[in-house]
PDB file of C-alpha atoms in Angstrom:
ATOM      1  CA  MET A  12      25.385  11.071   8.032  1.00 59.00           C
ATOM      2  CA  ALA A  13      26.972  11.667  11.258  1.00 77.00           C
ATOM      3  CA  ILE A  14      25.502   9.685  14.274  1.00 80.00           C
ATOM      4  CA  ILE A  15      24.586  12.483  16.474  1.00 83.00           C
ATOM      5  CA  ALA A  16      22.684  14.168  14.110  1.00 84.00           C
ATOM      6  CA  ARG A  17      21.570  11.063  12.900  1.00 84.00           C
ATOM      7  CA  LEU A  18      19.793  10.351  16.498  1.00 87.00           C
ATOM      8  CA  LYS A  19      18.562  13.867  17.220  1.00 86.00           C
ATOM      9  CA  GLU A  20      16.774  13.091  13.194  1.00 87.00           C
ATOM     10  CA  ASP A  21      14.321  10.526  14.938  1.00 85.00           C
ATOM     11  CA  ILE A  22      13.919  12.484  18.208  1.00 88.00           C
ATOM     12  CA  GLU A  23      11.820  15.349  16.172  1.00 86.00           C
ATOM     13  CA  SER A  24      10.612  12.999  14.439  1.00 87.00           C
ATOM     14  CA  ILE A  25       8.624  11.490  17.388  1.00 88.00           C
ATOM     15  CA  TYR A  26       7.852  15.274  18.140  1.00 84.00           C
ATOM     16  CA  HIS A  27       6.805  15.515  14.874  1.00 83.00           C
ATOM     17  CA  ARG A  28       3.863  11.993  15.002  1.00 84.00           C
ATOM     18  CA  ASP A  29       3.364  12.121  18.836  1.00 83.00           C
ATOM     19  CA  PRO A  30       1.359  15.280  20.255  1.00 82.00           C
ATOM     20  CA  ALA A  31       2.594  13.275  23.967  1.00 84.00           C
ATOM     21  CA  ALA A  32       5.717  13.693  23.165  1.00 83.00           C
ATOM     22  CA  ASN A  33       6.549  16.890  25.811  1.00 84.00           C
ATOM     23  CA  SER A  34      10.993  16.954  25.652  1.00 86.00           C
ATOM     24  CA  THR A  35      14.022  15.379  24.534  1.00 87.00           C
ATOM     25  CA  ILE A  36      14.933  14.050  28.090  1.00 90.00           C
ATOM     26  CA  GLU A  37      11.256  12.595  28.010  1.00 89.00           C
ATOM     27  CA  ILE A  38      11.784  11.120  24.341  1.00 88.00           C
ATOM     28  CA  ILE A  39      15.449   9.382  25.517  1.00 89.00           C
ATOM     29  CA  PHE A  40      14.032   7.325  28.642  1.00 91.00           C
ATOM     30  CA  ASN A  41      10.739   6.483  27.743  1.00 89.00           C
ATOM     31  CA  TYR A  42      10.376   5.494  24.108  1.00 90.00           C
ATOM     32  CA  PRO A  43      10.991   1.602  24.413  1.00 91.00           C
ATOM     33  CA  GLY A  44      10.383   2.239  20.329  1.00 90.00           C
ATOM     34  CA  MET A  45      12.638   4.414  19.858  1.00 92.00           C
ATOM     35  CA  HIS A  46      15.245   2.195  21.997  1.00 93.00           C
ATOM     36  CA  ALA A  47      14.691  -0.991  19.525  1.00 93.00           C
ATOM     37  CA  ILE A  48      15.564   0.966  16.662  1.00 93.00           C
ATOM     38  CA  TRP A  49      18.531   1.861  17.542  1.00 93.00           C
ATOM     39  CA  ILE A  50      19.731  -0.889  19.211  1.00 94.00           C
ATOM     40  CA  HIS A  51      18.896  -2.746  15.628  1.00 94.00           C
ATOM     41  CA  ARG A  52      20.727  -0.325  13.568  1.00 93.00           C
ATOM     42  CA  ILE A  53      24.295  -1.942  15.713  1.00 94.00           C
ATOM     43  CA  SER A  54      22.533  -5.658  14.784  1.00 95.00           C
ATOM     44  CA  HIS A  55      21.808  -4.553  11.172  1.00 95.00           C
ATOM     45  CA  LYS A  56      25.365  -3.327  10.866  1.00 94.00           C
ATOM     46  CA  LEU A  57      27.128  -7.001  12.855  1.00 95.00           C
ATOM     47  CA  TRP A  58      24.893  -8.508  10.029  1.00 94.00           C
ATOM     48  CA  LEU A  59      26.478  -6.719   7.124  1.00 95.00           C
ATOM     49  CA  VAL A  60      29.695  -7.699   8.668  1.00 95.00           C
ATOM     50  CA  ASN A  61      28.478 -11.596   8.730  1.00 92.00           C
ATOM     51  CA  TRP A  62      28.676 -11.776  12.789  1.00 94.00           C
ATOM     52  CA  ARG A  63      24.753 -12.817  12.865  1.00 93.00           C
ATOM     53  CA  PHE A  64      25.272 -15.044  15.942  1.00 95.00           C
ATOM     54  CA  THR A  65      26.560 -11.500  17.819  1.00 95.00           C
ATOM     55  CA  ALA A  66      23.303 -10.198  15.533  1.00 94.00           C
ATOM     56  CA  ARG A  67      21.037 -12.436  17.281  1.00 95.00           C
ATOM     57  CA  CYS A  68      22.051 -11.991  20.857  1.00 95.00           C
ATOM     58  CA  LEU A  69      21.618  -7.780  20.271  1.00 94.00           C
ATOM     59  CA  SER A  70      18.086  -8.404  19.158  1.00 94.00           C
ATOM     60  CA  THR A  71      17.077 -10.517  21.271  1.00 94.00           C
ATOM     61  CA  PHE A  72      18.430  -8.546  24.126  1.00 94.00           C
ATOM     62  CA  SER A  73      16.366  -5.816  22.306  1.00 93.00           C
ATOM     63  CA  ARG A  74      13.427  -7.871  22.426  1.00 93.00           C
ATOM     64  CA  TRP A  75      13.778  -8.061  26.598  1.00 94.00           C
ATOM     65  CA  LEU A  76      14.142  -4.654  27.036  1.00 93.00           C
ATOM     66  CA  THR A  77      10.955  -2.715  24.990  1.00 92.00           C
ATOM     67  CA  GLY A  78       9.274  -5.836  24.066  1.00 92.00           C
ATOM     68  CA  VAL A  79      10.347  -4.955  20.397  1.00 93.00           C
ATOM     69  CA  GLU A  80      11.501  -7.954  18.184  1.00 94.00           C
ATOM     70  CA  ILE A  81      13.179  -6.193  14.525  1.00 94.00           C
ATOM     71  CA  HIS A  82      15.330  -9.384  13.069  1.00 94.00           C
ATOM     72  CA  PRO A  83      19.111  -7.501  12.638  1.00 94.00           C
ATOM     73  CA  GLY A  84      18.295  -9.164   8.637  1.00 93.00           C
ATOM     74  CA  ALA A  85      15.692  -6.213   8.211  1.00 93.00           C
ATOM     75  CA  THR A  86      16.101  -3.168   6.251  1.00 93.00           C
ATOM     76  CA  ILE A  87      14.621   0.313   8.353  1.00 93.00           C
ATOM     77  CA  GLY A  88      14.938   3.926   6.508  1.00 91.00           C
ATOM     78  CA  ARG A  89      15.571   7.413   7.890  1.00 91.00           C
ATOM     79  CA  ARG A  90      12.547   8.107  10.813  1.00 90.00           C
ATOM     80  CA  PHE A  91      11.240   5.129  11.733  1.00 92.00           C
ATOM     81  CA  PHE A  92       8.831   5.760  14.167  1.00 91.00           C
ATOM     82  CA  ILE A  93       7.855   2.323  16.277  1.00 92.00           C
ATOM     83  CA  ASP A  94       4.267   4.383  18.964  1.00 89.00           C
ATOM     84  CA  HIS A  95       4.592   2.490  22.494  1.00 86.00           C
ATOM     85  CA  GLY A  96       6.070  -0.553  20.334  1.00 83.00           C
ATOM     86  CA  MET A  97       4.713  -3.417  22.056  1.00 90.00           C
ATOM     87  CA  GLY A  98       4.924  -6.428  20.179  1.00 91.00           C
ATOM     88  CA  VAL A  99       5.406  -5.684  17.621  1.00 93.00           C
ATOM     89  CA  VAL A 100       8.238  -8.325  15.310  1.00 94.00           C
ATOM     90  CA  ILE A 101       9.559  -7.338  12.302  1.00 95.00           C
ATOM     91  CA  GLY A 102      11.015  -9.884  10.207  1.00 91.00           C
ATOM     92  CA  GLU A 103      14.123 -11.146   8.523  1.00 91.00           C
ATOM     93  CA  THR A 104      14.247  -9.378   5.044  1.00 92.00           C
ATOM     94  CA  ALA A 105      11.381  -7.044   5.583  1.00 93.00           C
ATOM     95  CA  GLU A 106      12.847  -3.456   4.185  1.00 94.00           C
ATOM     96  CA  ILE A 107      11.291  -0.902   5.080  1.00 94.00           C
ATOM     97  CA  GLY A 108      10.850   3.164   3.340  1.00 92.00           C
ATOM     98  CA  ASP A 109      11.644   6.685   5.323  1.00 91.00           C
ATOM     99  CA  ASP A 110       8.664   8.435   7.742  1.00 90.00           C
ATOM    100  CA  CYS A 111       7.148   5.266   8.061  1.00 92.00           C
ATOM    101  CA  THR A 112       5.185   4.545  11.627  1.00 91.00           C
ATOM    102  CA  LEU A 113       4.066   1.655  13.230  1.00 93.00           C
ATOM    103  CA  TYR A 114       1.777   1.287  16.341  1.00 91.00           C
ATOM    104  CA  HIS A 115       1.886  -1.719  19.282  1.00 90.00           C
ATOM    105  CA  SER A 116       1.661  -5.300  18.086  1.00 91.00           C
ATOM    106  CA  VAL A 117       1.772  -4.792  14.222  1.00 93.00           C
ATOM    107  CA  THR A 118       3.445  -7.965  12.540  1.00 94.00           C
ATOM    108  CA  LEU A 119       5.323  -8.419   9.437  1.00 94.00           C
ATOM    109  CA  GLY A 120       5.204 -11.991   8.985  1.00 92.00           C
ATOM    110  CA  GLY A 121       6.557 -13.600   6.370  1.00 89.00           C
ATOM    111  CA  THR A 122       4.207 -17.244   4.835  1.00 85.00           C
ATOM    112  CA  THR A 123       6.558 -19.310   3.935  1.00 82.00           C
ATOM    113  CA  TRP A 124       9.380 -21.491   4.968  1.00 83.00           C
ATOM    114  CA  GLN A 125      11.702 -20.650   1.930  1.00 83.00           C
ATOM    115  CA  PRO A 126      15.100 -19.115   1.497  1.00 83.00           C
ATOM    116  CA  GLY A 127      14.388 -15.193   0.295  1.00 86.00           C
ATOM    117  CA  LYS A 128      12.912 -13.091   0.371  1.00 91.00           C
ATOM    118  CA  ARG A 129       9.621 -13.651   2.481  1.00 91.00           C
ATOM    119  CA  HIS A 130       8.560 -10.083   4.004  1.00 93.00           C
ATOM    120  CA  PRO A 131       6.183  -6.975   3.371  1.00 94.00           C
ATOM    121  CA  THR A 132       8.679  -3.984   1.597  1.00 94.00           C
ATOM    122  CA  LEU A 133       7.124  -0.787   3.157  1.00 94.00           C
ATOM    123  CA  GLY A 134       7.876   2.376   0.759  1.00 92.00           C
ATOM    124  CA  ASN A 135       7.952   6.161   2.199  1.00 94.00           C
ATOM    125  CA  ASN A 136       4.971   7.996   4.751  1.00 91.00           C
ATOM    126  CA  VAL A 137       3.436   4.240   4.459  1.00 92.00           C
ATOM    127  CA  VAL A 138       1.199   4.194   8.323  1.00 91.00           C
ATOM    128  CA  ILE A 139      -0.418   0.867   9.926  1.00 92.00           C
ATOM    129  CA  GLY A 140      -2.625   0.882  12.320  1.00 89.00           C
ATOM    130  CA  ALA A 141      -2.594  -1.242  16.102  1.00 90.00           C
ATOM    131  CA  GLY A 142      -2.142  -5.031  15.944  1.00 90.00           C
ATOM    132  CA  ALA A 143      -2.439  -5.465  11.440  1.00 92.00           C
ATOM    133  CA  LYS A 144      -0.475  -8.133  10.306  1.00 94.00           C
ATOM    134  CA  VAL A 145       1.177  -7.238   6.893  1.00 94.00           C
ATOM    135  CA  LEU A 146       2.348 -10.625   5.206  1.00 93.00           C
ATOM    136  CA  GLY A 147       4.066 -12.233   2.695  1.00 91.00           C
ATOM    137  CA  PRO A 148       7.170 -10.463   0.069  1.00 92.00           C
ATOM    138  CA  ILE A 149       4.018  -8.235  -1.339  1.00 93.00           C
ATOM    139  CA  THR A 150       4.521  -4.006  -1.433  1.00 92.00           C
ATOM    140  CA  MET A 151       2.750  -1.172   0.367  1.00 93.00           C
ATOM    141  CA  HIS A 152       3.582   1.876  -2.004  1.00 93.00           C
ATOM    142  CA  ASP A 153       4.399   5.125  -0.664  1.00 91.00           C
ATOM    143  CA  GLY A 154       1.323   7.236   1.329  1.00 89.00           C
ATOM    144  CA  ALA A 155       0.353   3.726   1.751  1.00 90.00           C
ATOM    145  CA  ARG A 156      -2.277   3.015   6.066  1.00 90.00           C
ATOM    146  CA  VAL A 157      -3.963   0.280   7.121  1.00 90.00           C
ATOM    147  CA  GLY A 158      -6.345   0.153   9.833  1.00 88.00           C
ATOM    148  CA  SER A 159      -6.055  -1.370  13.151  1.00 87.00           C
ATOM    149  CA  ASN A 160      -6.124  -4.799  13.140  1.00 89.00           C
ATOM    150  CA  SER A 161      -6.375  -5.190   9.791  1.00 90.00           C
ATOM    151  CA  VAL A 162      -4.889  -8.510   7.782  1.00 92.00           C
ATOM    152  CA  VAL A 163      -2.504  -7.322   4.062  1.00 92.00           C
ATOM    153  CA  VAL A 164      -1.565 -10.000   1.940  1.00 91.00           C
ATOM    154  CA  LYS A 165      -1.813  -8.302  -1.339  1.00 90.00           C
ATOM    155  CA  ASP A 166       0.261  -5.438  -2.530  1.00 91.00           C
ATOM    156  CA  VAL A 167      -1.545  -1.620  -1.516  1.00 91.00           C
ATOM    157  CA  ALA A 168      -0.650   1.606  -4.002  1.00 89.00           C
ATOM    158  CA  SER A 169       0.602   4.484  -3.481  1.00 89.00           C
ATOM    159  CA  ASP A 170      -2.533   6.559  -0.581  1.00 86.00           C
ATOM    160  CA  HIS A 171      -4.265   4.029  -0.389  1.00 88.00           C
ATOM    161  CA  THR A 172      -5.635   2.890   2.380  1.00 87.00           C
ATOM    162  CA  VAL A 173      -6.285  -0.842   3.505  1.00 89.00           C
ATOM    163  CA  VAL A 174      -9.094  -2.259   6.365  1.00 87.00           C
ATOM    164  CA  GLY A 175     -10.589  -5.880   7.070  1.00 85.00           C
ATOM    165  CA  ILE A 176      -9.789  -9.192   7.740  1.00 84.00           C
ATOM    166  CA  PRO A 177      -8.526  -9.724   4.953  1.00 84.00           C
ATOM    167  CA  GLY A 178      -7.336  -6.608   4.165  1.00 83.00           C
ATOM    168  CA  ARG A 179      -9.475  -4.615   1.546  1.00 85.00           C
ATOM    169  CA  VAL A 180      -8.942  -1.208   0.131  1.00 84.00           C
ATOM    170  CA  VAL A 181     -11.478   1.555   0.891  1.00 79.00           C
ATOM    171  CA  SER A 182     -10.766   3.609  -1.138  1.00 62.00           C
ATOM    172  CA  SER A 183      -8.880   5.187  -4.443  1.00 61.00           C
ATOM    173  CA  PRO A 184      -8.221   8.694  -3.910  1.00 57.00           C
ATOM    174  CA  THR A 185      -9.988  10.879  -6.636  1.00 59.00           C
ATOM    175  CA  ASN A 186     -10.914  14.876  -6.898  1.00 60.00           C
ATOM    176  CA  GLN A 187     -14.335  14.175  -6.693  1.00 60.00           C
ATOM    177  CA  SER A 188     -14.202  12.962  -3.445  1.00 62.00           C
ATOM    178  CA  LYS A 189     -11.630  15.604  -1.722  1.00 62.00           C
ATOM    179  CA  GLU A 190     -14.246  18.293  -2.907  1.00 68.00           C
ATOM    180  CA  LYS A 191     -17.049  15.822  -1.031  1.00 62.00           C
ATOM    181  CA  THR A 192     -15.038  15.356   2.114  1.00 63.00           C
ATOM    182  CA  GLU A 193     -14.633  18.791   2.130  1.00 67.00           C
ATOM    183  CA  ARG A 194     -18.052  20.003   1.310  1.00 62.00           C
ATOM    184  CA  ARG A 195     -19.019  17.778   4.004  1.00 59.00           C
ATOM    185  CA  THR A 196     -17.333  19.102   6.330  1.00 62.00           C
ATOM    186  CA  GLU A 197     -17.505  22.642   6.100  1.00 63.00           C
ATOM    187  CA  MET A 198     -21.804  21.673   6.181  1.00 55.00           C
ATOM    188  CA  ALA A 199     -20.516  19.735   9.768  1.00 56.00           C
ATOM    189  CA  LYS A 200     -19.128  22.623  11.449  1.00 54.00           C
ATOM    190  CA  LYS A 201     -22.193  24.914  10.566  1.00 52.00           C
ATOM    191  CA  TYR A 202     -23.986  22.501  12.165  1.00 49.00           C
ATOM    192  CA  GLY A 203     -20.892  22.829  15.547  1.00 48.00           C
ATOM    193  CA  PHE A 204     -19.651  18.799  15.720  1.00 47.00           C
ATOM    194  CA  ASP A 205     -15.899  18.015  14.325  1.00 46.00           C
ATOM    195  CA  ALA A 206     -16.315  16.762  10.774  1.00 42.00           C
ATOM    196  CA  TYR A 207     -13.250  14.779  11.483  1.00 41.00           C
ATOM    197  CA  ALA A 208     -13.957  11.069   9.993  1.00 40.00           C
ATOM    198  CA  VAL A 209     -16.717  11.503   7.557  1.00 41.00           C
ATOM    199  CA  SER A 210     -14.928  11.105   4.391  1.00 48.00           C
ATOM    200  CA  PRO A 211     -16.273   9.225   1.915  1.00 48.00           C
ATOM    201  CA  ASP A 212     -12.812   6.550   2.594  1.00 50.00           C
ATOM    202  CA  ASN A 213     -13.942   5.903   6.396  1.00 49.00           C
ATOM    203  CA  PRO A 214     -15.302   2.725   7.336  1.00 51.00           C
ATOM    204  CA  ASP A 215     -17.069   3.744  10.525  1.00 53.00           C
ATOM    205  CA  PRO A 216     -21.001   3.165   9.516  1.00 57.00           C
ATOM    206  CA  VAL A 217     -22.142   6.013  11.532  1.00 60.00           C
ATOM    207  CA  ALA A 218     -19.625   7.881  10.434  1.00 59.00           C
ATOM    208  CA  ASN A 219     -21.310   7.572   5.961  1.00 63.00           C
ATOM    209  CA  ALA A 220     -24.828   8.094   7.793  1.00 69.00           C
ATOM    210  CA  ILE A 221     -23.529  11.537   8.848  1.00 70.00           C
ATOM    211  CA  GLY A 222     -22.102  12.127   5.770  1.00 67.00           C
ATOM    212  CA  GLN A 223     -24.271  11.000   3.788  1.00 74.00           C
ATOM    213  CA  MET A 224     -27.256  13.785   5.349  1.00 78.00           C
ATOM    214  CA  LEU A 225     -24.538  15.974   4.783  1.00 73.00           C
ATOM    215  CA  ASP A 226     -24.925  14.769   0.837  1.00 76.00           C
ATOM    216  CA  HIS A 227     -28.767  14.770   1.103  1.00 80.00           C
ATOM    217  CA  MET A 228     -28.902  17.913   2.668  1.00 80.00           C
ATOM    218  CA  HIS A 229     -26.677  19.755   0.093  1.00 76.00           C
ATOM    219  CA  LEU A 230     -28.891  17.819  -3.095  1.00 82.00           C
ATOM    220  CA  MET A 231     -32.094  19.705  -1.142  1.00 85.00           C
ATOM    221  CA  ASP A 232     -30.718  23.152  -0.536  1.00 81.00           C
ATOM    222  CA  SER A 233     -29.464  23.560  -4.005  1.00 83.00           C
ATOM    223  CA  LYS A 234     -33.011  21.971  -5.309  1.00 86.00           C
ATOM    224  CA  VAL A 235     -34.594  24.708  -3.386  1.00 85.00           C
ATOM    225  CA  GLN A 236     -32.339  27.623  -4.553  1.00 84.00           C
ATOM    226  CA  GLU A 237     -33.171  26.022  -8.542  1.00 87.00           C
ATOM    227  CA  LEU A 238     -37.035  26.603  -7.995  1.00 88.00           C
ATOM    228  CA  CYS A 239     -36.620  29.988  -6.218  1.00 85.00           C
ATOM    229  CA  ASN A 240     -34.330  31.257  -9.365  1.00 85.00           C
ATOM    230  CA  ALA A 241     -37.271  29.884 -11.625  1.00 86.00           C
ATOM    231  CA  ILE A 242     -40.420  31.266  -9.729  1.00 86.00           C
ATOM    232  CA  GLN A 243     -38.736  34.769  -9.396  1.00 84.00           C
ATOM    233  CA  GLN A 244     -37.654  34.386 -13.365  1.00 85.00           C
ATOM    234  CA  MET A 245     -41.706  34.647 -13.706  1.00 86.00           C
ATOM    235  CA  GLY A 246     -42.351  38.015 -10.883  1.00 81.00           C
ATOM    236  CA  GLY A 247     -42.458  35.910  -8.243  1.00 80.00           C
ATOM    237  CA  GLU A 248     -41.116  37.169  -4.864  1.00 79.00           C
ATOM    238  CA  VAL A 249     -39.716  34.232  -2.903  1.00 78.00           C
ATOM    239  CA  CYS A 250     -36.636  33.507  -1.506  1.00 75.00           C
ATOM    240  CA  THR A 251     -35.530  37.171  -0.760  1.00 71.00           C
ATOM    241  CA  LYS A 252     -34.404  36.693   2.468  1.00 73.00           C
ATOM    242  CA  LYS A 253     -31.235  35.332   3.404  1.00 71.00           C
ATOM    243  CA  LEU A 254     -31.351  31.890   5.860  1.00 66.00           C
ATOM    244  CA  PRO A 255     -30.275  32.799   8.905  1.00 64.00           C
ATOM    245  CA  GLU A 256     -26.322  30.806  10.295  1.00 62.00           C
ATOM    246  CA  LEU A 257     -27.363  27.901  12.255  1.00 58.00           C
ATOM    247  CA  ASN A 258     -26.976  28.734  15.911  1.00 59.00           C
ATOM    248  CA  VAL A 259     -24.565  26.497  17.473  1.00 54.00           C
ATOM    249  CA  ASP A 260     -26.098  27.733  21.166  1.00 61.00           C
ATOM    250  CA  ALA A 261     -29.649  26.204  20.617  1.00 58.00           C
ATOM    251  CA  PHE A 262     -28.166  22.745  19.944  1.00 58.00           C
ATOM    252  CA  ASP A 263     -26.310  22.981  22.921  1.00 62.00           C
ATOM    253  CA  GLU A 264     -29.368  24.310  24.878  1.00 69.00           C
ATOM    254  CA  ALA A 265     -31.113  21.426  23.317  1.00 65.00           C
ATOM    255  CA  SER A 266     -28.783  19.213  24.409  1.00 66.00           C
ATOM    256  CA  ARG A 267     -28.929  20.570  27.907  1.00 72.00           C
ATOM    257  CA  GLU A 268     -32.472  20.467  28.220  1.00 76.00           C
ATOM    258  CA  ALA A 269     -31.887  16.334  27.424  1.00 72.00           C
ATOM    259  CA  ALA A 270     -30.200  15.314  29.285  1.00 72.00           C
ATOM    260  CA  THR A 271     -31.312  17.434  32.510  1.00 79.00           C
ATOM    261  CA  ILE A 272     -34.696  14.968  31.504  1.00 77.00           C
ATOM    262  CA  ARG A 273     -32.678  11.956  31.343  1.00 70.00           C
ATOM    263  CA  LYS A 274     -31.177  12.783  34.483  1.00 72.00           C
ATOM    264  CA  GLN A 275     -34.750  12.929  35.601  1.00 73.00           C
ATOM    265  CA  ASP A 276     -36.195   9.595  34.819  1.00 68.00           C
ATOM    266  CA  ILE A 277     -33.325   8.020  36.300  1.00 65.00           C
ATOM    267  CA  ASP A 278     -33.276   9.871  39.663  1.00 69.00           C
ATOM    268  CA  LYS A 279     -37.421   8.789  39.269  1.00 68.00           C
ATOM    269  CA  PHE A 280     -36.607   5.262  38.588  1.00 57.00           C
ATOM    270  CA  ASP A 281     -37.793   2.740  41.321  1.00 59.00           C
ATOM    271  CA  PRO A 282     -35.903  -0.647  40.599  1.00 53.00           C
ATOM    272  CA  SER A 283     -37.930  -2.257  43.971  1.00 51.00           C
ATOM    273  CA  ILE A 284     -40.183  -4.317  42.506  1.00 42.00           C
TER     274      ILE A 284
END
């Protein structure tokens, strides 16, 4: 692949993954993660032809310039994106596939002083959150995700999310979980709040509590509808009117009233003793 085309591909990948990127010239001058990748490509070529001292010196210069340390022996695929960059460390035998994303302070490190393969292998479309550590000759398969500040020491299957210390799989995607997420999202929209992070595989306890409340409301609505249908079959006239749509403005008004009351209470408070 031509050098210019490869550079354009790198810039386009940043556009797709970072909404803060406003122009090509901004990306060229202000994305140290991209600078580190470009320098690594040169040092990696030198490493492969046994100019290893020069390769290491160039890698050290890159670390000084960008705050990103990539060993020249590491193998990196296309459209690799290091966001922010500072504190990222990638070891000698690390292998990274295409379209992967690393955030700041990520370490792809080893767990042994023995020669040979001792650093992680990342498949395609892997995302590793800020501060996470992926250690040892493990494999993160395509589409794997690692939460911020997690420590991963075991293989991660495709499309799985790992969080915590030590890293644990939050959940595996299933058709049932996807349907539940879609249902929660639709119900959440009716109540006027963003349904971001209410999926069943999210470790946030508040988001999970909201998700369980939405599931309970869905179940209650279903039970009430079944009861109405049974009564109607017996000749009763119930549930003939359609339930009114939820008025989001009413929630906003209640929120404003609560804020006003809190402000009044604060104004009335006398801290003097």
